[in-house]
Coordinates of C-alpha atoms in Angstrom, one line a residue:
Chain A
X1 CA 0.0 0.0 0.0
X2 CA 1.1 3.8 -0.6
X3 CA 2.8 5.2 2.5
X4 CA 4.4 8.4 3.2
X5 CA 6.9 8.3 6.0
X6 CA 8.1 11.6 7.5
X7 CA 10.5 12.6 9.6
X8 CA 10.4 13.8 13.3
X9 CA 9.8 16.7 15.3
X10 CA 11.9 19.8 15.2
X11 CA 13.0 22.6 17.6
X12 CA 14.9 24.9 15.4
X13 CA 15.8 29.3 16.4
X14 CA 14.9 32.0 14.3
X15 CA 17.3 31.6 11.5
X16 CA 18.4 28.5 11.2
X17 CA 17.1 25.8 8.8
X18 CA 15.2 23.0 8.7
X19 CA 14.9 19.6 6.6
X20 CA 11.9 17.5 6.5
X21 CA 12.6 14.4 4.8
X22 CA 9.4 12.3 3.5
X23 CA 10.0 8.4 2.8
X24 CA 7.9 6.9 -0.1
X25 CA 6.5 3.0 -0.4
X26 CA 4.2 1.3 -2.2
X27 CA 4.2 2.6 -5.9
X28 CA 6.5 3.7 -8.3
X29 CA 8.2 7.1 -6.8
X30 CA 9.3 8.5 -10.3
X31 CA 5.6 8.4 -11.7
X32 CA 3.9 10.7 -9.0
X33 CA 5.4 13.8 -7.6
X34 CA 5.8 15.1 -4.3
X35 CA 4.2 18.7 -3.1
X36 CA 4.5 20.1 0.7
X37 CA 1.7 21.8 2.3
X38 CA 1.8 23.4 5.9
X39 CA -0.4 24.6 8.7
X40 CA 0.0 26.9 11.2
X41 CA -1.4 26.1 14.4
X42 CA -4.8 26.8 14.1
X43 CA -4.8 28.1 10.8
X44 CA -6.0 26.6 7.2
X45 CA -3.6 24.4 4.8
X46 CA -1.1 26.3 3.0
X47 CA 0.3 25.0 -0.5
X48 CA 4.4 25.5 -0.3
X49 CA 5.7 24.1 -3.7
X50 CA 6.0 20.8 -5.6
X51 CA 8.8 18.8 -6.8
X52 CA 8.3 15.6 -9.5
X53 CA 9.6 12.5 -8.9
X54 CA 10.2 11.9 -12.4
X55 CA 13.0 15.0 -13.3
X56 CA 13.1 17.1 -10.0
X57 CA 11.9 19.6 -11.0
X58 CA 10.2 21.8 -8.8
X59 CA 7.8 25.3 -8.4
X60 CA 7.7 26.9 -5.4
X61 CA 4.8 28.8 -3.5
X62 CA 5.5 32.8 -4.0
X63 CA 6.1 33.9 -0.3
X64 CA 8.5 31.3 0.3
X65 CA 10.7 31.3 -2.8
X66 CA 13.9 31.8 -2.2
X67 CA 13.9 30.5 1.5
X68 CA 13.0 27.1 0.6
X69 CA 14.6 24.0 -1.4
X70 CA 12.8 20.8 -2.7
X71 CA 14.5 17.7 -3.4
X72 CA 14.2 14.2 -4.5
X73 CA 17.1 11.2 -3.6
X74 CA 15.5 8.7 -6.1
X75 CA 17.5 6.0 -4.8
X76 CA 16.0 5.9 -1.4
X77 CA 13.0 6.9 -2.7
X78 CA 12.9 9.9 -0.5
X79 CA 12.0 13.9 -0.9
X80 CA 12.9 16.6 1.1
X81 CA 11.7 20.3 2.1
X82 CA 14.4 22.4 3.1
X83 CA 13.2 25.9 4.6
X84 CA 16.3 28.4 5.9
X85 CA 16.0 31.8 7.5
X86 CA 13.1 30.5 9.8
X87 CA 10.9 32.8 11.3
X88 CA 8.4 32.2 14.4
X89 CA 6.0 32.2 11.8
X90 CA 7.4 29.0 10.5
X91 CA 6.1 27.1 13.3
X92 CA 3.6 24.7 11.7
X93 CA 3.0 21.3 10.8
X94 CA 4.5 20.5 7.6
X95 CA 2.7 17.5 5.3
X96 CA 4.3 16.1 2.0
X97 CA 1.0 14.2 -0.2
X98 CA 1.5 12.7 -3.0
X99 CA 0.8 14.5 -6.7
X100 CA 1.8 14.1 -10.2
X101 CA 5.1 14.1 -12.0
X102 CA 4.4 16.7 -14.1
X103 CA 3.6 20.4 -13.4
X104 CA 0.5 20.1 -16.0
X105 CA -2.4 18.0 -14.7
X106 CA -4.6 15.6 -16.4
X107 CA -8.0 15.7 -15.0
X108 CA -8.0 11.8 -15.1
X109 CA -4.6 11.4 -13.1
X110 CA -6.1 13.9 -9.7
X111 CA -7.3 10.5 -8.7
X112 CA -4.3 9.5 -8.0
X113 CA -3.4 12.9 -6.4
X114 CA -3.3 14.4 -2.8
X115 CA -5.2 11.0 -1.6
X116 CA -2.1 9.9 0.5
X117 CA -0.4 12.1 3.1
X118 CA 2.6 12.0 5.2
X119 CA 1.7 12.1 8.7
X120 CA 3.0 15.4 9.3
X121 CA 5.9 16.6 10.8
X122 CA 5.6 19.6 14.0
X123 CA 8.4 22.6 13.1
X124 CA 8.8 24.9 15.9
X125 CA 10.5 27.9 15.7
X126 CA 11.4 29.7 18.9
X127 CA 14.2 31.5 20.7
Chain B
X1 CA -2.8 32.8 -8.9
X2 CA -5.7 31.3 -8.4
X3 CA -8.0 32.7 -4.9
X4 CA -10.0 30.0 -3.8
X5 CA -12.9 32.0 -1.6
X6 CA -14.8 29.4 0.6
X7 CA -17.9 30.3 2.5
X8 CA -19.1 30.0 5.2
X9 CA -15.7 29.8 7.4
X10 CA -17.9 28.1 10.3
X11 CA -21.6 26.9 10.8
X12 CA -23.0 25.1 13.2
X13 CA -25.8 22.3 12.4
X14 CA -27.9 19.9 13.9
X15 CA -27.4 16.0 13.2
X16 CA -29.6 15.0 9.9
X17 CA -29.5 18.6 8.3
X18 CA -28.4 19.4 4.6
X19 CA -25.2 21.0 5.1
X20 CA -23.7 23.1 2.0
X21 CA -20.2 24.6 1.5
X22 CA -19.4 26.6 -0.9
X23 CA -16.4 27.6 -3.0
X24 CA -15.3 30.2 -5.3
X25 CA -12.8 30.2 -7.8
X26 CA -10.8 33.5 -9.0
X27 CA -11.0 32.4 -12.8
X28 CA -12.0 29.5 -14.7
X29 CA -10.8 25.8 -13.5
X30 CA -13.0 23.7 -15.2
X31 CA -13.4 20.3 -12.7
X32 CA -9.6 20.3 -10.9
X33 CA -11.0 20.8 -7.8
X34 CA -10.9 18.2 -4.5
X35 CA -12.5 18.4 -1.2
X36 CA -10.6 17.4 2.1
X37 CA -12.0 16.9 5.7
X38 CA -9.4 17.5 8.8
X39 CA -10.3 16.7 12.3
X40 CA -8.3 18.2 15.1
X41 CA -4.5 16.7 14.8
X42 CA -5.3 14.7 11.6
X43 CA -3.9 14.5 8.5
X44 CA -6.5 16.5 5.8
X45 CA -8.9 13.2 4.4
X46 CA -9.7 13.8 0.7
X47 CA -13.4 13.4 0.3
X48 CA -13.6 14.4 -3.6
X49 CA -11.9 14.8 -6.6
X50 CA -12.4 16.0 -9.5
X51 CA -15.3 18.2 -8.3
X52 CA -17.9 15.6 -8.0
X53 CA -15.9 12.1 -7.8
X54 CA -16.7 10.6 -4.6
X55 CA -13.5 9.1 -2.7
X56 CA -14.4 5.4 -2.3
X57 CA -15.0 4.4 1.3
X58 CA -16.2 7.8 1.9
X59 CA -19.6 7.9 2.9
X60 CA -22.5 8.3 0.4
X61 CA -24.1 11.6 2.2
X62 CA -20.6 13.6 1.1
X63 CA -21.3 14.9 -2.6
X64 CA -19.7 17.7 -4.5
X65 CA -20.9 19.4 -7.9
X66 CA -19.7 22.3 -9.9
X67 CA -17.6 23.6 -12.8
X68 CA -15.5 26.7 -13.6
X69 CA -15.5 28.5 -10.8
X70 CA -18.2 27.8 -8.3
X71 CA -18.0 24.6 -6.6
X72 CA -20.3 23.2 -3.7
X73 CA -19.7 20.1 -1.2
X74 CA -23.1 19.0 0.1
X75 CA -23.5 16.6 3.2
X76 CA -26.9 15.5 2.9
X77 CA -27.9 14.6 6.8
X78 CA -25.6 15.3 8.7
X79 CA -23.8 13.1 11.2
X80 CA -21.9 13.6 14.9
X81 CA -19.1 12.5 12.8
X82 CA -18.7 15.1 10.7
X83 CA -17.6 17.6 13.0
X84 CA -14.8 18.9 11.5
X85 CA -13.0 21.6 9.4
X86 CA -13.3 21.1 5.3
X87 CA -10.9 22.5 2.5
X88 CA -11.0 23.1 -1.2
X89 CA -8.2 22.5 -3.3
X90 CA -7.5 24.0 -7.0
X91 CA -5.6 21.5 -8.8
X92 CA -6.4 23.7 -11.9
X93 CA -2.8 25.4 -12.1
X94 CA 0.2 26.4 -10.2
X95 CA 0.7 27.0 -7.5
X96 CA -2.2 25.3 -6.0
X97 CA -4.3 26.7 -3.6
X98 CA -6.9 25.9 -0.6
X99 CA -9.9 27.7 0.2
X100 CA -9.9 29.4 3.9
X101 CA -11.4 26.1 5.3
X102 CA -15.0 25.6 7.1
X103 CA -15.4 24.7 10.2
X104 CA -18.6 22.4 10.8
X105 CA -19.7 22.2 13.9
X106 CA -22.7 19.4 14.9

């Protein structure tokens, strides 16, 4: 069955970074991509960027370009969310769900899409 | 970008009412939309995609309809269960984008 395995809690100070690692099983990692949502605590779901399993490449949510960094290590079948410069409004739990390979998406293939989740990973951010 | 409005952002029901939430597209995006349910320190639970295609093993009282840009989820009696927050999700374009959420309250 699909899993998505993430990593654990994190206590990081302003500034410093972060890397959330999310371990894929079950189906074939370089036909679906990976994209990273977060939530604030008590806020709504927050879209942060997407990276396919297929080519890495990635697009990134607006307010968080160029603080963030999405990987893929194909070989362990494993992505990654790298956020640096972290702010207390980092804190949040951060979610990796599973999405397409490619940046355009076929009606037919969001089936397939943000129907399995990681289990979340809690970022705090405090001094 | 796409702003996904979703209204109402709380309502409070009794068990066996219709319950309707509502969302809004800024532009045009045909059927890529999907519904989620999250419960207090759960992971969000799709409950549609594809505007109207029900998730299997989710109950048959959760429905959604719409096109273009005005998308409804519809429980239609609502159950003690169903307490929870609900999200859109535009699947239309980059960069994706939730509605504000709705919290339903029984």
């Amino acid at each position: 069955q699909v899993q998505l395995v993430q990593s654990g809690a994190e206590v990081k100070k302003p500034g410093a970074s972060v890397k959330v690692s999310c371990k894929a099983s079950g189906y074939s990692f370089s036909s679906y991509g990976i994209s990273w949502v977060r939530q604030a605590p008590g806020q709504g779901l927050e879209w942060m960027g997407w990276i396919s399993g297929y080519n890495g490449n990635t697009n990134y949510a607006q307010q968080i370009q160029g603080r963030v960094t999405m990987t893929t290590d194909t070989s362990t079948r494993t992505a990654y969310m790298e956020l640096r410069s972290l702010r207390s409004d980092d804190t949040a739990v951060y979610y990796c769900a599973r999405d397409g390979a490619d940046i355009v998406v076929v009606l037919e293939g969001t089936s397939e899409y943000f129907h399995h989740w990681g289990q979340g990973t809690l970022v705090t951010v405090s001094s | 970008d796409i702003q996904m409005t979703q209204s109402p952002s709380a309502m409070s029901a009794s068990v066996g009412d219709r319950v309707t939430i509502t969302c809004r597209a800024s532009q045009g995006i045909s059927n890529y939309l999907a519904w989620f349910q999250q419960k207090p320190g759960e992971v969000p639970k799709r409950l549609i995609y594809a505007a109207s295609t029900l998730q299997s093993g989710v109950p048959s009282r959760f429905s959604g309809s719409g096109s273009g840009t005005e998308f409804t989820l519809t429980i239609s009696s609502l159950q003690p269960d169903d307490s929870a927050t609900y999200y859109c999700l535009q699947q239309f374009s980059h960069p994706l984008t939730f509605g504000g959420g709705t919290k339903v309250e029984t």
